Amino acid sequence: MKRLLVLSTLALLFVGCAKITPQEDSRDFVHITDVVPDVIMEIRYYGTYNFVGTRIDGYLAPTAMLTKEAADSLKAVSDDVKAQGFRLKIYDAYRPQCAVDHFVRWAADISDVAMKPYFYPFVDKSLLFEREYIMEKSGHTRGSTVDLTLFDMNTEKELDMGGTFDWFGEESHPDFCGNPDTGEYDPTVEHPRKITEQQFANRMILRRAMLRHGFKPLSSEWWHFTLKDEPYPETYFTFPLK
């Protein structure tokens, strides 16, 4: 009888532990503001000003989280840019898988183009999957990717990057109108929406600071960076932001 009780207890413990999968476990994550207290937060997916036009699934609070390792590296970036007269402004960081699923459902509904004038006026919505603006998996869901810009403490405005966060188009590429590896602006580029030399230089301030402190860039978004040595390169987390 005792043996049956022990086995039953172990079985219950196993079932209880099985419910806590690595994807649902947030113990290795921190709120960015706990590590970098002076960041500015504009969590676009908690509000309605984003390319979908509604609050995104999984964003239960206007907060941003990262793995501890990514947050520590972001603190080094913050100290770096602060010495140059800037603060970090966060648009998004960890993104639960249900949010990515929300994006996929929205992209599949070709008729919903309410936010097209603001985020993708020159791209047909039917091409969003093909051009990989929307994907079923996102690096954000691994917890070490952040979308951000710089806030100029002298002007008390966002630094002019020549484009908005989540703009679907080549204008968002880091190599648009210049070479991000050398930081050289290309004045010969002919494009109806080309950015200025100063706007390109502003993008490079953010990029260089992020690269100096262990982040790697994305070829299609000037605001998007992932920790090179991310602790969960194969894990897509599901816990909501709250």
PDB file of C-alpha atoms in Angstrom:
ATOM      1  CA  MET A   1       0.000   0.000   0.000  1.00  0.00           C
ATOM      2  CA  LYS A   2       2.820   2.383   0.908  1.00  0.00           C
ATOM      3  CA  ARG A   3       4.467   1.666  -2.417  1.00  0.00           C
ATOM      4  CA  LEU A   4       1.260   2.504  -4.278  1.00  0.00           C
ATOM      5  CA  LEU A   5       0.993   5.812  -2.431  1.00  0.00           C
ATOM      6  CA  VAL A   6       4.595   6.710  -3.265  1.00  0.00           C
ATOM      7  CA  LEU A   7       4.110   5.822  -6.927  1.00  0.00           C
ATOM      8  CA  SER A   8       0.878   7.827  -7.052  1.00  0.00           C
ATOM      9  CA  THR A   9       2.597  10.831  -5.480  1.00  0.00           C
ATOM     10  CA  LEU A  10       5.482  10.631  -7.954  1.00  0.00           C
ATOM     11  CA  ALA A  11       3.027  10.387 -10.825  1.00  0.00           C
ATOM     12  CA  LEU A  12       1.217  13.513  -9.668  1.00  0.00           C
ATOM     13  CA  LEU A  13       4.514  15.375  -9.337  1.00  0.00           C
ATOM     14  CA  PHE A  14       5.523  14.321 -12.822  1.00  0.00           C
ATOM     15  CA  VAL A  15       2.231  15.501 -14.285  1.00  0.00           C
ATOM     16  CA  GLY A  16       2.570  18.819 -12.476  1.00  0.00           C
ATOM     17  CA  CYS A  17       6.111  19.343 -13.762  1.00  0.00           C
ATOM     18  CA  ALA A  18       5.128  18.331 -17.282  1.00  0.00           C
ATOM     19  CA  LYS A  19       2.772  21.309 -17.441  1.00  0.00           C
ATOM     20  CA  ILE A  20       5.715  23.707 -17.024  1.00  0.00           C
ATOM     21  CA  THR A  21       7.442  23.482 -20.376  1.00  0.00           C
ATOM     22  CA  PRO A  22      10.598  25.492 -21.148  1.00  0.00           C
ATOM     23  CA  GLN A  23       8.569  27.641 -23.522  1.00  0.00           C
ATOM     24  CA  GLU A  24       6.225  28.725 -20.733  1.00  0.00           C
ATOM     25  CA  ASP A  25       8.951  29.386 -18.190  1.00  0.00           C
ATOM     26  CA  SER A  26       9.890  33.060 -17.755  1.00  0.00           C
ATOM     27  CA  ARG A  27      12.333  32.658 -14.863  1.00  0.00           C
ATOM     28  CA  ASP A  28      15.358  33.605 -17.002  1.00  0.00           C
ATOM     29  CA  PHE A  29      13.687  36.768 -18.272  1.00  0.00           C
ATOM     30  CA  VAL A  30      13.650  40.260 -16.769  1.00  0.00           C
ATOM     31  CA  HIS A  31      11.690  43.419 -17.394  1.00  0.00           C
ATOM     32  CA  ILE A  32      13.991  45.798 -19.271  1.00  0.00           C
ATOM     33  CA  THR A  33      13.147  48.674 -16.941  1.00  0.00           C
ATOM     34  CA  ASP A  34      14.500  46.678 -13.997  1.00  0.00           C
ATOM     35  CA  VAL A  35      17.926  46.612 -15.652  1.00  0.00           C
ATOM     36  CA  VAL A  36      17.866  49.853 -17.645  1.00  0.00           C
ATOM     37  CA  PRO A  37      15.593  52.125 -15.577  1.00  0.00           C
ATOM     38  CA  ASP A  38      15.810  55.174 -17.842  1.00  0.00           C
ATOM     39  CA  VAL A  39      14.709  53.582 -21.110  1.00  0.00           C
ATOM     40  CA  ILE A  40      11.696  55.105 -22.808  1.00  0.00           C
ATOM     41  CA  MET A  41       8.916  52.631 -23.547  1.00  0.00           C
ATOM     42  CA  GLU A  42       6.525  52.808 -26.476  1.00  0.00           C
ATOM     43  CA  ILE A  43       5.231  49.258 -26.720  1.00  0.00           C
ATOM     44  CA  ARG A  44       3.442  49.452 -30.056  1.00  0.00           C
ATOM     45  CA  TYR A  45       1.783  46.030 -29.861  1.00  0.00           C
ATOM     46  CA  TYR A  46       0.064  46.864 -26.579  1.00  0.00           C
ATOM     47  CA  GLY A  47      -1.707  49.763 -28.285  1.00  0.00           C
ATOM     48  CA  THR A  48      -3.446  50.146 -31.631  1.00  0.00           C
ATOM     49  CA  TYR A  49      -0.853  52.174 -33.554  1.00  0.00           C
ATOM     50  CA  ASN A  50       0.816  49.244 -35.271  1.00  0.00           C
ATOM     51  CA  PHE A  51       0.509  47.593 -38.674  1.00  0.00           C
ATOM     52  CA  VAL A  52      -2.398  45.398 -37.498  1.00  0.00           C
ATOM     53  CA  GLY A  53      -4.353  48.253 -35.909  1.00  0.00           C
ATOM     54  CA  THR A  54      -5.358  46.427 -32.710  1.00  0.00           C
ATOM     55  CA  ARG A  55      -3.720  45.266 -29.502  1.00  0.00           C
ATOM     56  CA  ILE A  56      -1.765  42.115 -30.259  1.00  0.00           C
ATOM     57  CA  ASP A  57      -2.421  38.805 -28.506  1.00  0.00           C
ATOM     58  CA  GLY A  58      -0.131  38.168 -25.552  1.00  0.00           C
ATOM     59  CA  TYR A  59       0.517  41.841 -24.739  1.00  0.00           C
ATOM     60  CA  LEU A  60      -1.342  42.134 -21.441  1.00  0.00           C
ATOM     61  CA  ALA A  61       0.686  45.128 -20.201  1.00  0.00           C
ATOM     62  CA  PRO A  62       2.778  47.900 -21.810  1.00  0.00           C
ATOM     63  CA  THR A  63       6.049  46.308 -20.782  1.00  0.00           C
ATOM     64  CA  ALA A  64       9.105  44.776 -22.447  1.00  0.00           C
ATOM     65  CA  MET A  65      11.116  41.745 -21.368  1.00  0.00           C
ATOM     66  CA  LEU A  66      14.394  40.132 -22.409  1.00  0.00           C
ATOM     67  CA  THR A  67      16.579  37.285 -21.274  1.00  0.00           C
ATOM     68  CA  LYS A  68      18.903  38.368 -18.491  1.00  0.00           C
ATOM     69  CA  GLU A  69      21.892  38.153 -20.815  1.00  0.00           C
ATOM     70  CA  ALA A  70      20.325  40.387 -23.450  1.00  0.00           C
ATOM     71  CA  ALA A  71      19.153  42.896 -20.847  1.00  0.00           C
ATOM     72  CA  ASP A  72      22.652  43.159 -19.367  1.00  0.00           C
ATOM     73  CA  SER A  73      24.112  43.837 -22.804  1.00  0.00           C
ATOM     74  CA  LEU A  74      21.397  46.414 -23.457  1.00  0.00           C
ATOM     75  CA  LYS A  75      22.435  48.189 -20.249  1.00  0.00           C
ATOM     76  CA  ALA A  76      25.930  48.523 -21.698  1.00  0.00           C
ATOM     77  CA  VAL A  77      24.424  49.986 -24.872  1.00  0.00           C
ATOM     78  CA  SER A  78      22.403  52.441 -22.796  1.00  0.00           C
ATOM     79  CA  ASP A  79      25.489  53.621 -20.927  1.00  0.00           C
ATOM     80  CA  ASP A  80      27.290  54.010 -24.246  1.00  0.00           C
ATOM     81  CA  VAL A  81      24.657  56.144 -25.975  1.00  0.00           C
ATOM     82  CA  LYS A  82      23.943  58.136 -22.823  1.00  0.00           C
ATOM     83  CA  ALA A  83      27.526  59.384 -22.946  1.00  0.00           C
ATOM     84  CA  GLN A  84      26.704  60.627 -26.458  1.00  0.00           C
ATOM     85  CA  GLY A  85      23.563  62.466 -25.350  1.00  0.00           C
ATOM     86  CA  PHE A  86      20.924  59.842 -26.128  1.00  0.00           C
ATOM     87  CA  ARG A  87      18.530  57.469 -24.389  1.00  0.00           C
ATOM     88  CA  LEU A  88      17.139  54.212 -25.670  1.00  0.00           C
ATOM     89  CA  LYS A  89      13.516  53.998 -26.750  1.00  0.00           C
ATOM     90  CA  ILE A  90      12.019  50.498 -26.880  1.00  0.00           C
ATOM     91  CA  TYR A  91       9.270  49.475 -29.289  1.00  0.00           C
ATOM     92  CA  ASP A  92       9.335  45.731 -28.711  1.00  0.00           C
ATOM     93  CA  ALA A  93      11.498  42.997 -27.223  1.00  0.00           C
ATOM     94  CA  TYR A  94      10.362  39.497 -26.194  1.00  0.00           C
ATOM     95  CA  ARG A  95       7.290  38.580 -28.237  1.00  0.00           C
ATOM     96  CA  PRO A  96       5.117  35.595 -27.228  1.00  0.00           C
ATOM     97  CA  GLN A  97       4.369  33.042 -29.922  1.00  0.00           C
ATOM     98  CA  CYS A  98       0.654  33.843 -29.786  1.00  0.00           C
ATOM     99  CA  ALA A  99       1.518  37.372 -30.970  1.00  0.00           C
ATOM    100  CA  VAL A 100       3.362  35.967 -33.981  1.00  0.00           C
ATOM    101  CA  ASP A 101       0.342  33.759 -34.661  1.00  0.00           C
ATOM    102  CA  HIS A 102      -1.824  36.906 -34.530  1.00  0.00           C
ATOM    103  CA  PHE A 103       0.385  38.531 -37.195  1.00  0.00           C
ATOM    104  CA  VAL A 104       0.077  35.448 -39.400  1.00  0.00           C
ATOM    105  CA  ARG A 105      -3.740  35.424 -39.152  1.00  0.00           C
ATOM    106  CA  TRP A 106      -3.857  39.137 -39.960  1.00  0.00           C
ATOM    107  CA  ALA A 107      -1.566  38.774 -42.968  1.00  0.00           C
ATOM    108  CA  ALA A 108      -3.735  35.967 -44.340  1.00  0.00           C
ATOM    109  CA  ASP A 109      -6.756  38.297 -44.332  1.00  0.00           C
ATOM    110  CA  ILE A 110      -6.018  40.267 -47.499  1.00  0.00           C
ATOM    111  CA  SER A 111      -9.102  42.449 -47.016  1.00  0.00           C
ATOM    112  CA  ASP A 112      -7.847  44.023 -43.768  1.00  0.00           C
ATOM    113  CA  VAL A 113      -5.732  46.957 -44.916  1.00  0.00           C
ATOM    114  CA  ALA A 114      -6.772  49.560 -42.334  1.00  0.00           C
ATOM    115  CA  MET A 115      -3.163  50.462 -41.449  1.00  0.00           C
ATOM    116  CA  LYS A 116      -1.727  50.208 -44.947  1.00  0.00           C
ATOM    117  CA  PRO A 117      -1.298  54.018 -45.374  1.00  0.00           C
ATOM    118  CA  TYR A 118       0.879  54.169 -42.258  1.00  0.00           C
ATOM    119  CA  PHE A 119       3.093  51.085 -42.530  1.00  0.00           C
ATOM    120  CA  TYR A 120       3.046  49.539 -46.015  1.00  0.00           C
ATOM    121  CA  PRO A 121       1.597  51.991 -48.561  1.00  0.00           C
ATOM    122  CA  PHE A 122       3.894  50.798 -51.349  1.00  0.00           C
ATOM    123  CA  VAL A 123       3.634  47.033 -50.738  1.00  0.00           C
ATOM    124  CA  ASP A 124       0.681  44.860 -51.690  1.00  0.00           C
ATOM    125  CA  LYS A 125      -0.506  42.967 -48.624  1.00  0.00           C
ATOM    126  CA  SER A 126      -0.589  39.708 -50.587  1.00  0.00           C
ATOM    127  CA  LEU A 127       3.226  39.891 -50.791  1.00  0.00           C
ATOM    128  CA  LEU A 128       3.916  40.150 -47.053  1.00  0.00           C
ATOM    129  CA  PHE A 129       4.608  36.407 -46.632  1.00  0.00           C
ATOM    130  CA  GLU A 130       6.582  36.142 -49.874  1.00  0.00           C
ATOM    131  CA  ARG A 131       8.859  39.029 -48.907  1.00  0.00           C
ATOM    132  CA  GLU A 132       9.145  37.716 -45.337  1.00  0.00           C
ATOM    133  CA  TYR A 133       7.724  40.781 -43.637  1.00  0.00           C
ATOM    134  CA  ILE A 134       5.484  38.293 -41.818  1.00  0.00           C
ATOM    135  CA  MET A 135       6.806  34.874 -40.770  1.00  0.00           C
ATOM    136  CA  GLU A 136       5.505  32.014 -38.639  1.00  0.00           C
ATOM    137  CA  LYS A 137       8.560  32.182 -36.372  1.00  0.00           C
ATOM    138  CA  SER A 138      10.264  35.276 -35.020  1.00  0.00           C
ATOM    139  CA  GLY A 139      13.593  35.781 -33.310  1.00  0.00           C
ATOM    140  CA  HIS A 140      11.758  37.989 -30.842  1.00  0.00           C
ATOM    141  CA  THR A 141      10.068  34.899 -29.422  1.00  0.00           C
ATOM    142  CA  ARG A 142      13.456  33.513 -28.334  1.00  0.00           C
ATOM    143  CA  GLY A 143      13.755  36.426 -25.930  1.00  0.00           C
ATOM    144  CA  SER A 144      17.019  38.123 -26.934  1.00  0.00           C
ATOM    145  CA  THR A 145      15.869  40.425 -29.736  1.00  0.00           C
ATOM    146  CA  VAL A 146      14.916  44.060 -29.316  1.00  0.00           C
ATOM    147  CA  ASP A 147      13.407  46.758 -31.564  1.00  0.00           C
ATOM    148  CA  LEU A 148      14.532  50.223 -30.580  1.00  0.00           C
ATOM    149  CA  THR A 149      15.614  53.708 -31.549  1.00  0.00           C
ATOM    150  CA  LEU A 150      17.394  56.673 -29.962  1.00  0.00           C
ATOM    151  CA  PHE A 151      15.939  59.637 -28.101  1.00  0.00           C
ATOM    152  CA  ASP A 152      17.948  62.880 -28.291  1.00  0.00           C
ATOM    153  CA  MET A 153      18.191  64.384 -24.810  1.00  0.00           C
ATOM    154  CA  ASN A 154      19.083  67.826 -26.201  1.00  0.00           C
ATOM    155  CA  THR A 155      16.105  68.208 -28.538  1.00  0.00           C
ATOM    156  CA  GLU A 156      13.848  65.988 -26.395  1.00  0.00           C
ATOM    157  CA  LYS A 157      12.714  64.194 -29.541  1.00  0.00           C
ATOM    158  CA  GLU A 158      13.367  60.875 -31.216  1.00  0.00           C
ATOM    159  CA  LEU A 159      16.453  60.967 -33.372  1.00  0.00           C
ATOM    160  CA  ASP A 160      15.420  61.307 -37.020  1.00  0.00           C
ATOM    161  CA  MET A 161      16.101  57.932 -38.633  1.00  0.00           C
ATOM    162  CA  GLY A 162      14.384  58.741 -41.907  1.00  0.00           C
ATOM    163  CA  GLY A 163      11.669  56.166 -41.386  1.00  0.00           C
ATOM    164  CA  THR A 164       9.308  54.717 -38.839  1.00  0.00           C
ATOM    165  CA  PHE A 165       9.436  51.471 -36.885  1.00  0.00           C
ATOM    166  CA  ASP A 166       7.738  48.559 -38.689  1.00  0.00           C
ATOM    167  CA  TRP A 167       7.746  50.257 -42.084  1.00  0.00           C
ATOM    168  CA  PHE A 168       7.502  47.508 -44.710  1.00  0.00           C
ATOM    169  CA  GLY A 169       9.854  48.504 -47.499  1.00  0.00           C
ATOM    170  CA  GLU A 170      13.451  48.765 -48.651  1.00  0.00           C
ATOM    171  CA  GLU A 171      13.657  52.159 -46.932  1.00  0.00           C
ATOM    172  CA  SER A 172      13.962  50.245 -43.645  1.00  0.00           C
ATOM    173  CA  HIS A 173      17.042  48.303 -44.757  1.00  0.00           C
ATOM    174  CA  PRO A 174      20.253  49.298 -42.945  1.00  0.00           C
ATOM    175  CA  ASP A 175      22.044  49.534 -46.312  1.00  0.00           C
ATOM    176  CA  PHE A 176      19.463  51.896 -47.797  1.00  0.00           C
ATOM    177  CA  CYS A 177      21.383  54.911 -49.168  1.00  0.00           C
ATOM    178  CA  GLY A 178      24.685  53.782 -47.693  1.00  0.00           C
ATOM    179  CA  ASN A 179      27.074  51.086 -46.533  1.00  0.00           C
ATOM    180  CA  PRO A 180      26.406  50.123 -42.904  1.00  0.00           C
ATOM    181  CA  ASP A 181      29.736  48.280 -42.649  1.00  0.00           C
ATOM    182  CA  THR A 182      31.751  51.410 -43.393  1.00  0.00           C
ATOM    183  CA  GLY A 183      29.165  53.980 -42.321  1.00  0.00           C
ATOM    184  CA  GLU A 184      29.487  55.769 -45.641  1.00  0.00           C
ATOM    185  CA  TYR A 185      26.465  57.527 -47.113  1.00  0.00           C
ATOM    186  CA  ASP A 186      25.811  57.111 -50.840  1.00  0.00           C
ATOM    187  CA  PRO A 187      24.575  60.402 -52.338  1.00  0.00           C
ATOM    188  CA  THR A 188      24.186  58.815 -55.800  1.00  0.00           C
ATOM    189  CA  VAL A 189      21.201  56.663 -54.788  1.00  0.00           C
ATOM    190  CA  GLU A 190      18.138  57.552 -56.829  1.00  0.00           C
ATOM    191  CA  HIS A 191      14.964  56.763 -54.933  1.00  0.00           C
ATOM    192  CA  PRO A 192      11.775  58.787 -54.411  1.00  0.00           C
ATOM    193  CA  ARG A 193      12.010  58.263 -50.645  1.00  0.00           C
ATOM    194  CA  LYS A 194      15.777  58.376 -50.140  1.00  0.00           C
ATOM    195  CA  ILE A 195      16.998  59.370 -46.697  1.00  0.00           C
ATOM    196  CA  THR A 196      19.430  62.196 -45.997  1.00  0.00           C
ATOM    197  CA  GLU A 197      23.046  61.861 -45.004  1.00  0.00           C
ATOM    198  CA  GLN A 198      22.176  62.921 -41.453  1.00  0.00           C
ATOM    199  CA  GLN A 199      19.370  60.359 -41.184  1.00  0.00           C
ATOM    200  CA  PHE A 200      21.732  57.614 -42.354  1.00  0.00           C
ATOM    201  CA  ALA A 201      24.364  58.798 -39.856  1.00  0.00           C
ATOM    202  CA  ASN A 202      21.778  58.657 -37.062  1.00  0.00           C
ATOM    203  CA  ARG A 203      21.008  55.041 -37.911  1.00  0.00           C
ATOM    204  CA  MET A 204      24.714  54.301 -37.708  1.00  0.00           C
ATOM    205  CA  ILE A 205      24.964  55.734 -34.169  1.00  0.00           C
ATOM    206  CA  LEU A 206      22.449  53.162 -32.971  1.00  0.00           C
ATOM    207  CA  ARG A 207      23.926  50.339 -35.044  1.00  0.00           C
ATOM    208  CA  ARG A 208      27.505  50.875 -33.868  1.00  0.00           C
ATOM    209  CA  ALA A 209      26.500  51.022 -30.224  1.00  0.00           C
ATOM    210  CA  MET A 210      24.512  47.797 -30.513  1.00  0.00           C
ATOM    211  CA  LEU A 211      27.328  45.981 -32.317  1.00  0.00           C
ATOM    212  CA  ARG A 212      29.892  47.187 -29.781  1.00  0.00           C
ATOM    213  CA  HIS A 213      27.987  45.438 -27.007  1.00  0.00           C
ATOM    214  CA  GLY A 214      27.284  42.052 -28.470  1.00  0.00           C
ATOM    215  CA  PHE A 215      24.234  42.465 -30.687  1.00  0.00           C
ATOM    216  CA  LYS A 216      23.938  41.578 -34.363  1.00  0.00           C
ATOM    217  CA  PRO A 217      21.779  43.453 -36.887  1.00  0.00           C
ATOM    218  CA  LEU A 218      19.083  42.337 -39.315  1.00  0.00           C
ATOM    219  CA  SER A 219      19.509  43.103 -43.013  1.00  0.00           C
ATOM    220  CA  SER A 220      15.937  44.345 -43.464  1.00  0.00           C
ATOM    221  CA  GLU A 221      15.261  46.516 -40.367  1.00  0.00           C
ATOM    222  CA  TRP A 222      17.484  49.266 -38.984  1.00  0.00           C
ATOM    223  CA  TRP A 223      15.776  49.047 -35.558  1.00  0.00           C
ATOM    224  CA  HIS A 224      16.115  45.259 -35.012  1.00  0.00           C
ATOM    225  CA  PHE A 225      19.008  43.619 -33.125  1.00  0.00           C
ATOM    226  CA  THR A 226      19.606  40.174 -31.596  1.00  0.00           C
ATOM    227  CA  LEU A 227      22.173  39.190 -28.981  1.00  0.00           C
ATOM    228  CA  LYS A 228      24.896  37.222 -30.788  1.00  0.00           C
ATOM    229  CA  ASP A 229      25.258  34.715 -27.969  1.00  0.00           C
ATOM    230  CA  GLU A 230      21.548  34.385 -27.238  1.00  0.00           C
ATOM    231  CA  PRO A 231      20.923  31.783 -24.525  1.00  0.00           C
ATOM    232  CA  TYR A 232      17.904  30.161 -26.238  1.00  0.00           C
ATOM    233  CA  PRO A 233      18.665  30.009 -29.975  1.00  0.00           C
ATOM    234  CA  GLU A 234      16.188  27.183 -30.597  1.00  0.00           C
ATOM    235  CA  THR A 235      13.446  27.931 -28.054  1.00  0.00           C
ATOM    236  CA  TYR A 236      10.268  29.847 -28.868  1.00  0.00           C
ATOM    237  CA  PHE A 237       8.573  31.037 -25.679  1.00  0.00           C
ATOM    238  CA  THR A 238       4.831  31.323 -25.142  1.00  0.00           C
ATOM    239  CA  PHE A 239       4.284  33.157 -21.850  1.00  0.00           C
ATOM    240  CA  PRO A 240       2.389  36.484 -22.184  1.00  0.00           C
ATOM    241  CA  LEU A 241       3.734  39.901 -21.289  1.00  0.00           C
ATOM    242  CA  LYS A 242       2.217  41.040 -18.018  1.00  0.00           C
TER     243      LYS A 242
END
